[in-house]
Backbone as a ProteinNet text record, in pm:
[ID]
protein_1_A
[PRIMARY]
MQELYSQCREYIIETGRFPCKDEKYTVLDKVYDKIEERDIWIPYTEVYQHFLSKETKLKNRLMKEGLLVDHNGKLKLFRKVILPITTSLNGIIIDVDDIDLQKEKEKYTEIADTFLTKESLPNQVEDAKEDEAKKDLVDIIRKENGKHIIVIGKSKFIKGFIEEDIIDEYIITIKPLILSENEANSIKLNKKMNLKLLSVKKEGADAVLRYKRIR
[TERTIARY]
12489.4	12432	12328.5	12359.9	12269	12136.9	12145.1	12022.9	11940	12007.3	11938.9	11868.5	11938	11879.7	11757.2	11770.3	11660.4	11536.6	11557.8	11444.2	11380.5	11462.6	11408.4	11325.8	11378.1	11309	11173.8	11174.7	11051.5	10950.4	10999.3	10911.3	10847.6	10927.2	10876.8	10767.6	10789.6	10690.7	10562.2	10576.2	10458.4	10380	10451.1	10384.6	10374.8	10460.9	10458.5	10545.4	10631.2	10716.3	10842.9	10942.9	11066	11038.8	11091.1	11063.4	11121	11040.9	11087.1	11047	11119.2	11094.8	11084.1	10975.5	10962.2	10944.7	10910.3	10894.6	11027	11136.5	11268	11287.7	11223.2	11238.8	11176.4	11075.1	11015	11117.8	11193.1	11299.1	11413	11453.1	11565	11536.6	11413.7	11378.1	11398	11360.5	11376.5	11524	11599.9	11743.7	11808.9	11768.9	11828	11792.1	11670.3	11630.6	11723	11757.5	11847.7	11986.7	12030.5	12161.5	12162	12055.6	12047	12037.5	11973.2	11963.4	12101	12196.8	12333.5	12421.1	12355.3	12427.9	12537.2	12503.5	12596.4	12535.5	12619.3	12568.2	12627.4	12539.7	12577.7	12476.6	12520.1	12424.3	12323.5	12197.6	12091.5	12121.2	12174.3	12204.5	12309.1	12399	12502.4	12440.5	12343.8	12273.2	12193.9	12134	12056.8	12147.4	12263.3	12357.1	12408.3	12425.1	12468.6	12362	12235.8	12124.5	12129.3	12145.3	12148.7	12265.1	12379.4	12497.7	12484.5	12400.8	12384.5	12254.4	12176.3	12043.1	12047.2	12136.9	12145.6	12184.2	12281.1	12322.9	12208.5	12133.6	12019.6	11915.9	11884.7	11786.1	11832.2	11959.3	12012.7	12009.4	12043.8	12042.6	11901.3	11806.4	11667.8	11605.8	11647.9	11600.2	11661.8	11789.6	11857.7	11794.7	11751.1	11686.4	11543.5	11491.6	11356.4	11248.1	11288.5	11188.2	11128.9	11212.4	11168.3	11163.8	11073	11064.6	11038.6	11097.3	11077.3	10947.6	10851.9	10722.5	10698.8	10714.8	10697.4	10784.2	10908.9	11002.9	10994.2	10903	10889.9	10922.1	10997.3	11032.8	10923.1	10869.5	10762.7	10788.1	10718.9	10730.7	10686.3	10767.8	10722.6	10623.8	10499.6	10393.3	10390.9	10450.7	10454.7	10317.1	10290.8	10171.3	10215.9	10164.4	10207.7	10093.5	10126.5	10025.3	10060.2	9984.9	9997.7	9917.3	9978.3	9912.2	9945.1	9848.5	9868.8	9858.1	9957.6	9958.3	9989.4	9963.4	10003.7	10149	10205.5	10343.5	10360.7	10255.4	10265	10211	10202.4	10175.2	10030.7	9937.2	9795.5	9749.9	9685.4	9638.2	9527.6	9539.4	9437.2	9356.5	9230.1	9144.8	9123.7	9108.6	9080.9	8935.7	8876.3	8737.1	8732.2	8611.7	8594.9	8659.1	8656.2	8717.3	8868	8928.3	9072.5	9111.8	9024.5	9052	9068	8982.7	8991.3	9118.6	9155.8	9279.4	9400.9	9395.6	9505.3	9522.9	9412.1	9418.6	9485.3	9443.9	9498.3	9647.8	9691.9	9832.3	9925.2	9872.2	9958.5	9930.4	9857.8	9823	9944.4	10054.1	10172.9	10240.9	10234.7	10305.5	10211.6	10081.9	9987.2	9866.1	9812.5	9688.6	9582.7	9616.3	9521.4	9512.5	9390.7	9369	9275	9327.7	9248.1	9175	9044.5	8960	8867.2	8788.8	8692.9	8603	8571.3	8481.9	8548.8	8682.7	8754.3	8733	8698.5	8682.4	8551.8	8550.7	8426.2	8312.6	8193.2	8076.7	8054.9	8002.6	7962.9	8079.6	8198.4	8312.2	8299	8305.3	8294.8	8418.7	8401.8	8514.1	8630.3	8600.8	8705.8	8786.1	8726.5	8793.7	8840.6	8823.7	8855.6	9004.6	9090	9234.5	9279.7	9220	9251.3	9209.9	9095.3	9047.1	9141.1	9197.6	9293.1	9417.3	9468.8	9587.1	9559.1	9445.3	9408.9	9395.4	9334.5	9313.7	9447.5	9539	9671.6	9747.2	9739.4	9807.2	9756.8	9626.9	9567.9	9614.9	9612.4	9649	9796.6	9882	10026.4	10058.1	9979.1	10005.3	9967.5	9889.5	9847.5	9950.1	9955	10041.9	9982.8	10070.1	10021.5	10124.8	10084.6	10172.5	10158.8	10205.2	10200.2	10056.7	10040.8	9909.5	9907.3	9807.1	9794.4	9676.3	9700.7	9593.7	9545.3	9416.8	9360.2	9233.9	9225.4	9104.1	9119.3	9014.2	9015	9091.4	9121.9	9210	9159.4	9029.7	8975.1	9008.2	9010.6	9039.2	9188.6	9271.8	9415.4	9489.2	9431.3	9499.7	9534.7	9442.8	9467.1	9586.1	9604	9717.7	9849.6	9849.3	9970.7	9996.6	9894.1	9910.6	9941.5	9893.9	9921.6	10047.2	10117	10245	10231	10130.1	10106.9	10176.1	10202.6	10255.9	10405.2	10444.4	10585.1	10650.4	10570.3	10626	10524.2	10574.3	10489.3	10525.2	10423.7	10443.2	10369.8	10445.8	10387.4	10394.7	10279	10271.5	10245.4	10337.8	10326.2	10277.8	10163.3	10105.2	10159.1	10176.6	10225.9	10115.3	10067.2	9958.9	9992.5	9941.1	9948.5	9805.1	9767.1	9629	9619.7	9503.2	9481.2	9463.6	9515.2	9511.9	9376.2	9331.8	9211.7	9232.7	9160.4	9182.6	9161.2	9064.2	9030.4	9144.6	9221.6	9326.4	9467	9480.1	9610.3	9637.6	9764.5	9805.3	9871.8	9828.2	9888.9	9961.3	10091.5	10171.7	10211.6	10211.3	10251.4	10400.1	10467.1	10609.9	10675.5	10807.1	10883.3	10890.7	10879.1	10892.4	11013.1	11102.7	11219.1	11188.7	11215.6	11190.4	11318.8	11331.1	11444.5	11393.6	11451.3	11410.4	11460.3	11367.6	11402.5	11415.2	11327.8	11333.5	11257	11293.4	11223.6	11205.9	11086.3	11066.5	10963.5	10966.3	10876.3	10768.2	10643.5	10530.9	10450.5	10474	10409.6	10458.2	10364.4	10400.6	10419.9	10397.4	10404.1	10540.9	10574	10692.3	10643.7	10699.7	10659.4	10778.3	10760.3	10866.5	10826.4	10919.3	10895.7	10982.8	10919.8	10991	10966.2	11069.6	11058.5	11058.6	10969	10964.1	11078.2	11160.4	11271.6	11229.7	11224.9	11182.8	11300.2
11941.2	11837	11753.5	11721	11638.2	11710.1	11840	11916.3	11928.1	11944.3	11951.3	11819.1	11710.7	11577.2	11558.9	11597.6	11579.9	11658	11782.2	11865.5	11816.1	11766.7	11708.7	11584.4	11503.7	11380.4	11412.8	11511.9	11553.8	11607	11684.4	11741.1	11630.4	11530.8	11420.1	11343.5	11317.3	11244	11324.9	11457.7	11543.7	11562	11569.8	11604	11488.8	11387.9	11274.9	11292.5	11396.2	11418	11494.5	11486.8	11562.9	11709	11804.6	11946.1	11988.7	12057.2	12106.8	12253	12322.6	12464.3	12544.7	12620.8	12708	12630.4	12502.2	12420.7	12406.8	12422.9	12411.4	12517.3	12632.4	12739.6	12702.2	12616.9	12569.8	12492.7	12408	12331	12422.7	12512	12602	12693.6	12741.3	12829.2	12758.3	12631.1	12554.7	12529	12500.3	12479.9	12608.8	12720.2	12849.5	12888.4	12852.4	12877.6	12803.3	12680.6	12601.3	12664.6	12718.7	12784.7	12907.3	12985.6	13107	13074.6	12962.5	12921.5	12896.8	12863.8	12837.5	12962.5	13078	13206	13203.7	13140.2	13136	13219.2	13300.2	13378.7	13326.7	13283.6	13239.8	13302.2	13361.4	13419	13313.5	13355.1	13262.9	13204.7	13288.2	13241.3	13130	13137.1	13033.4	12899.8	12907.4	12785.7	12727.5	12816.6	12773.1	12703.2	12761.4	12701	12566.3	12557.7	12430.3	12323.1	12362.4	12270.3	12218.3	12309	12269.2	12174.7	12201	12118.4	11978.3	11965.5	11836.8	11765.6	11827	11774.4	11631.4	11604.4	11469.9	11367	11402.4	11310.7	11284.3	11389	11373.6	11278.3	11298.1	11213	11067.1	11047.1	10910.5	10843	10919.1	10864	10825.9	10913.8	10888.6	10774.1	10759	10646.1	10515.4	10521	10401.8	10354.9	10450.3	10416.7	10366.9	10381.3	10334.3	10435.4	10557.8	10660.4	10720.1	10734	10789.8	10681.6	10699.4	10609	10692.7	10650.4	10721.1	10672	10762.5	10727.1	10815.4	10755.6	10828.8	10954.4	10939.8	11051.1	11149.4	11127.9	11216.3	11139.3	11204.9	11141.1	11165	11057.2	11068.1	10970.4	10992.9	10906.5	10765	10666.7	10528.4	10505.8	10487.5	10478.3	10338.6	10327.9	10199.4	10163.2	10034	9982.8	9937.7	10004.9	9981.7	9920	9817.1	9749.9	9759.7	9840	9834.8	9714.7	9633.9	9512.1	9489.8	9442.9	9415.4	9265.2	9210.1	9065.8	9035.9	8911.5	8862	8815.8	8774.9	8725.7	8602.1	8522.1	8401.6	8422.9	8550.3	8580.7	8576.8	8578.3	8578.6	8722.9	8749.4	8884.5	8924.5	9046.1	9100.1	9202.6	9175.2	9266.6	9397.3	9504.6	9635.3	9671.7	9747.4	9788.3	9915.5	9963	10078.1	10205	10221.7	10340.3	10336.9	10219.8	10206.1	10223.4	10184.1	10202.2	10350.4	10432.8	10577.1	10633.9	10584	10628.2	10590.5	10473	10429	10524.3	10567.2	10661.5	10791.7	10843.1	10969.6	10958.7	10840.7	10819.4	10831.4	10802	10794	10900.9	11005.1	11107.4	11184.3	11186.7	11258.8	11186.9	11055.4	10980.8	10920.5	10920.1	10855.7	10944.6	10933.5	11005.4	10912.4	10783.7	10684.2	10570.5	10540.4	10435.3	10331.1	10211.2	10104	10027.2	10024.9	9951	9860.2	9783.9	9695.4	9775.4	9898.4	9982.7	10033.5	10020.8	10069.1	9979.6	9853.5	9758.6	9784.1	9750.6	9766.3	9686.7	9737.6	9668.2	9533.4	9440.7	9309.1	9229.2	9245.1	9162.3	9026.7	8921.7	8787.5	8757.2	8674.5	8640	8582.1	8500.6	8435.9	8536.2	8651.4	8751.6	8872.2	8866	8982.3	9014.9	8913.3	8937.8	8998.7	8954	9010.4	9157.4	9188.2	9326.4	9414.5	9358.8	9433.3	9469.3	9372.9	9397.3	9504.4	9493	9589.4	9730	9738.8	9868.6	9933.2	9855.3	9907.3	9953	9876.2	9913.4	10047.9	10069.8	10196.1	10312.1	10293.1	10400	10436.5	10337.5	10363.4	10458.8	10453.7	10536.5	10682.4	10707.6	10844	10911.1	11043.4	11116.7	11111.8	11105.8	11103.9	11048	11036.1	10981.5	10829.3	10769.6	10624.1	10574.9	10444.1	10379.5	10292.7	10312.6	10234.5	10138.4	10013	9912.7	9898.7	9919.3	9912.4	9826.5	9735.1	9653.9	9535.1	9459.6	9339.6	9228.4	9123	9017.8	8956.9	8940	8879.9	8964.4	9097	9187.8	9195	9205.2	9226.9	9099.3	8983.3	8857.3	8844.9	8887.5	8876.7	8959.5	9077.8	9163.7	9096.6	9025.2	8956.4	8832.7	8750.5	8623.7	8643.2	8754.6	8783.4	8868.6	8894.9	8967.4	9106.9	9180.2	9316.2	9419.1	9381.9	9475.1	9501.2	9629.6	9669.4	9690.1	9729.3	9756.8	9718.7	9654	9612.9	9694.1	9742.5	9804.1	9714.2	9634.3	9530.1	9571	9583.7	9611.7	9479.8	9442.7	9315.2	9341.2	9283.6	9297	9186.5	9215.5	9113.1	9014.2	8942	8845.3	8717.6	8606.5	8479.9	8433.7	8421.1	8388.3	8251.3	8190.5	8062.5	8086.6	7995.1	8011.5	7971.6	8049.2	8010.5	8046.9	7982	7997.6	8140.8	8209.4	8344.8	8443.1	8422.7	8518.3	8465.6	8368	8313.4	8339.9	8353.7	8379.2	8255	8214.3	8099.4	8148.2	8124.7	8170	8052.4	8077.2	7973.2	7979.5	8084.8	8098.9	8176.8	8164.3	8236	8383.8	8470.1	8614.3	8664.3	8732.6	8790.8	8934.2	8965.7	9099	9156.3	9288.6	9357.9	9446.2	9429.2	9508.9	9652.2	9748.5	9889.8	9960.4	9925.5	9991.4	9911.1	9935.4	9875.2	9984.2	9995.8	10092.2	10039.4	10095.5	10053.6	10159.2	10115.9	10205.1	10146.5	10198.4	10141.3	9999.2	9905.3	9764.1	9693.7	9766	9705.8	9727.6	9638.6	9655.3	9681.3	9783.4	9818.4	9796	9707.3	9671.7	9711.7	9774.1	9809.2	9721.2	9655.8	9567.2	9609.2	9597.7	9621.4	9487.2	9472.1	9348.9	9350.4	9246.1	9233	9137.5	9189.8	9106.4	9080.8
10242.3	10155.7	10232	10358.9	10437.1	10463.4	10493.6	10518.3	10390.8	10279.3	10149.9	10120.5	10148.7	10130	10219.8	10345.9	10442.1	10400.6	10355.4	10315.5	10185.5	10093.3	9969.3	10001.3	10089.2	10128.6	10192.4	10280	10346.8	10245.2	10148.4	10046	9961.9	9926.2	9844.3	9918.3	10046.2	10125.6	10139.3	10150.9	10167.8	10038.3	9925	9798.6	9699.8	9716.7	9624.8	9502	9500	9382.4	9421.4	9334.1	9354	9316.4	9394.1	9364	9229.3	9151.2	9022	9005.9	8920.7	8891.8	9022	9038.3	9155.4	9285.8	9275.9	9397.2	9472.2	9400.5	9464.1	9571.8	9553.4	9651.7	9786.4	9783.2	9908.3	9989.7	9921.3	9986.8	10029.4	9939.5	9968.1	10086.7	10097.3	10209.4	10343.1	10348.3	10472.6	10502.6	10397.1	10415.1	10464.4	10405.1	10441.9	10585.6	10627.7	10767.2	10863.6	10827.6	10911.9	10917.4	10804.9	10800	10890.9	10884	10965.8	11114.5	11147.5	11288	11348.9	11264.8	11312	11306.3	11282.4	11274.7	11168.1	11056.3	10942.8	10830.1	10766.7	10654.3	10524.2	10435.2	10300.5	10205.1	10096.2	10000.7	9953.4	9944.9	9902.9	9764.9	9676.8	9540.9	9542.1	9640	9650.5	9692.5	9782.8	9826	9708.7	9630.9	9513.8	9412	9385.4	9290.6	9341.8	9473.4	9533.4	9511	9526.7	9502.9	9358.9	9265.1	9124.1	9095	9158.3	9133.2	9192.8	9297.6	9365.4	9327.4	9240	9209.3	9155.5	9062.9	9004.9	9110.2	9195.3	9301.8	9399.2	9430.4	9520.8	9461.7	9334.9	9268.4	9266.5	9232	9225.9	9362.7	9465.1	9601.4	9643.9	9616.1	9655.6	9575.4	9450.5	9369.7	9418.9	9454.7	9505.4	9636.2	9717	9844.2	9825	9703.2	9675.7	9706.7	9740	9771.2	9644.3	9541.7	9413.6	9306.9	9211.9	9098	8973.2	8862.2	8735.1	8671.5	8658.2	8598.8	8477.1	8359.7	8233.3	8226.6	8272.4	8264.6	8379.5	8472.6	8588.4	8715.8	8804.2	8930.1	9033.2	9085.6	9183.8	9297.6	9404.9	9521.7	9487.3	9527.6	9517.4	9631.3	9595.8	9695.9	9757.4	9874	9943.3	9998.1	9999.2	10066.2	10205.2	10306.4	10444.5	10524.6	10599.1	10681.1	10829.4	10905.8	11051.6	11101.5	11183.5	11229.5	11376.7	11452	11594.7	11617.8	11687.3	11711.7	11857.9	11894.7	12026.3	12018.2	12130	12131.3	12043.5	12031.5	11948.6	11807.4	11764.8	11624.9	11580.7	11673.5	11637.5	11616.6	11503.5	11473	11570.1	11622.3	11711.6	11633.2	11613.7	11538.3	11613.8	11537	11596.5	11569	11661.4	11640.5	11556.4	11527	11438.2	11493.9	11625.9	11687.2	11666.9	11688.2	11669.6	11523.3	11432.1	11289.7	11257.3	11314.8	11292.2	11354	11470.4	11534.9	11450.8	11388.8	11303.4	11185.3	11127.5	11016	11059.1	11173.4	11223.3	11251.3	11290.7	11325.5	11204.6	11085	10966.9	10861.1	10897.9	10798.2	10745.9	10821.5	10774.8	10658.9	10657.1	10552.3	10448.4	10475.9	10384	10358.5	10237.4	10206.2	10147.8	10140.1	10090.5	10191.5	10235.1	10333.6	10273.2	10255.9	10196.7	10305.9	10294.9	10387.9	10306.9	10375.5	10307.9	10214.1	10255.1	10175	10047.4	10038.5	9920.2	9798.8	9823.3	9713.7	9639.1	9509.8	9433	9496.5	9484	9539.8	9471.7	9547.8	9497.4	9439.9	9500.7	9460.7	9528.2	9449.2	9505.2	9588.3	9693.5	9780.6	9701.6	9602.9	9524.3	9443.1	9412	9329.6	9411.3	9542.6	9625.1	9622	9631.1	9631.1	9498.6	9389.9	9258.2	9252.1	9313.1	9316.7	9398.3	9504.7	9587.6	9507.1	9432.6	9349.4	9245.1	9178.8	9074.3	9131.8	9249.4	9313.2	9348.9	9403.9	9440	9315.5	9208.4	9083.4	9031.4	9041	8994.7	9081.7	9212.7	9306.4	9292.5	9274.2	9262.7	9147.2	9041.6	8923.5	8946.7	9049.7	9080.4	9171.2	9167.5	9259.6	9399.5	9497.3	9634.6	9729.6	9854.5	9957.5	9960	10068.7	10079.3	10101.9	10093.7	10103.2	10229	10311.8	10435	10422.3	10455.8	10458.3	10602.1	10622.3	10757.2	10754.6	10847.9	10854	10946.2	10953.8	11036.6	10964.8	11038.2	10986.6	10855.9	10842.8	10720.9	10598.4	10616.1	10504.8	10474.1	10576.5	10553.1	10512.4	10542.7	10512.1	10364	10278.4	10134.6	10089.8	10149.6	10115	10152.5	10265.5	10310.5	10225.4	10210.4	10139.4	9991.7	9933.4	9792.5	9774.7	9884.7	9881.9	9820.5	9864.6	9816.3	9906.3	10030.8	10130	10108.7	10115.1	10103.1	10239.6	10336.6	10469.4	10576.6	10680.1	10792.1	10916.6	10985.4	11116.6	11215.8	11287.9	11372.3	11519.4	11580.3	11723.5	11795.6	11883.4	11955	12097.1	12128.9	12262.2	12353.9	12482.6	12576	12613.1	12511.8	12530.1	12455	12502.9	12429.7	12407.9	12280.6	12247	12181.6	12192.2	12125.8	11976.7	11897.5	11752.4	11696.6	11597.7	11524.1	11378.1	11291.4	11147.1	11099.9	11158.1	11112.9	11135.6	11242.7	11278.1	11252	11163	11126.9	10979.6	10945.7	10807.6	10750.5	10632.6	10565.5	10440.6	10434.9	10321.8	10233.8	10103.5	10008.8	9976.2	10023.2	9996.8	10109.4	10116	10217.9	10182.1	10282.7	10262.7	10340.3	10271.7	10337.7	10378.8	10504.1	10557.2	10615.9	10609.4	10669.6	10782.8	10901.1	11016.4	11000.1	11006.7	10992.2	11126.4	11220.5	11350.9	11455	11580.2	11694.4	11799.1	11853.3	11961.5	12060.6	12178.8	12286.2	12304.3	12305.3	12331.4	12446.6	12566	12683.3	12704.3	12710.7	12727.7	12593.8	12483.7	12350.6	12285.2	12193.4	12108.3	11966.4	11902	11765.2	11672.4	11576.3	11482.5	11340.8	11268.8	11128.3	11040.4	10944.1	10852.4	10708	10627.1	10483.4	10411.7	10316.7	10236.9	10136	10137.3	10043.3	9932.3	9809.9	9696.4	9603.6
[MASK]
+++++++++++++++++++++++++++++++++++++++++++++++++++++++++++++++++++++++++++++++++++++++++++++++++++++++++++++++++++++++++++++++++++++++++++++++++++++++++++++++++++++++++++++++++++++++++++++++++++++++++++++++++++++++

């Protein structure tokens, strides 16, 4: 059951939907490969019947975890808006240059196929309406099939996503630096945001923390 769950989860992240009809064989083939690696023989048809018997439980589990969402009667990936952000120890945003922006995109291609940058917004959007345009754009993208959505940009661009509470998950890289505060690189919130820590890891001298937004 666990291997079936893992392969279904992987398929959903890769394709943006729960496997249906002949797509199930893609998942089953990977599960069966794992079975054979353990020198266990089980008829393929038996594995297939097991999948069918557990399908409802799998769907319910994945929906409960927030990975799947019912959209017009079809189960599809809930497309999270994820923000990778780099800060100092005292919480000041560190802007990335254009080269680093491209590296950030390459880092997340396995889980995301949409990258929101300043260029993603409609042309000639007034500053006062930019945050509204960001919300509208995310709403449109979420309705489409696909992987997760990554927001990438300098502090002036990403601030609106944070302040308007559009972000579902934060990937925060903390640099061992203490920087002086300035208005451009600070975030002002009008309300408290509850976050759940998902993971912590060390990358060189940096600490990388993943947080889920709890609404």
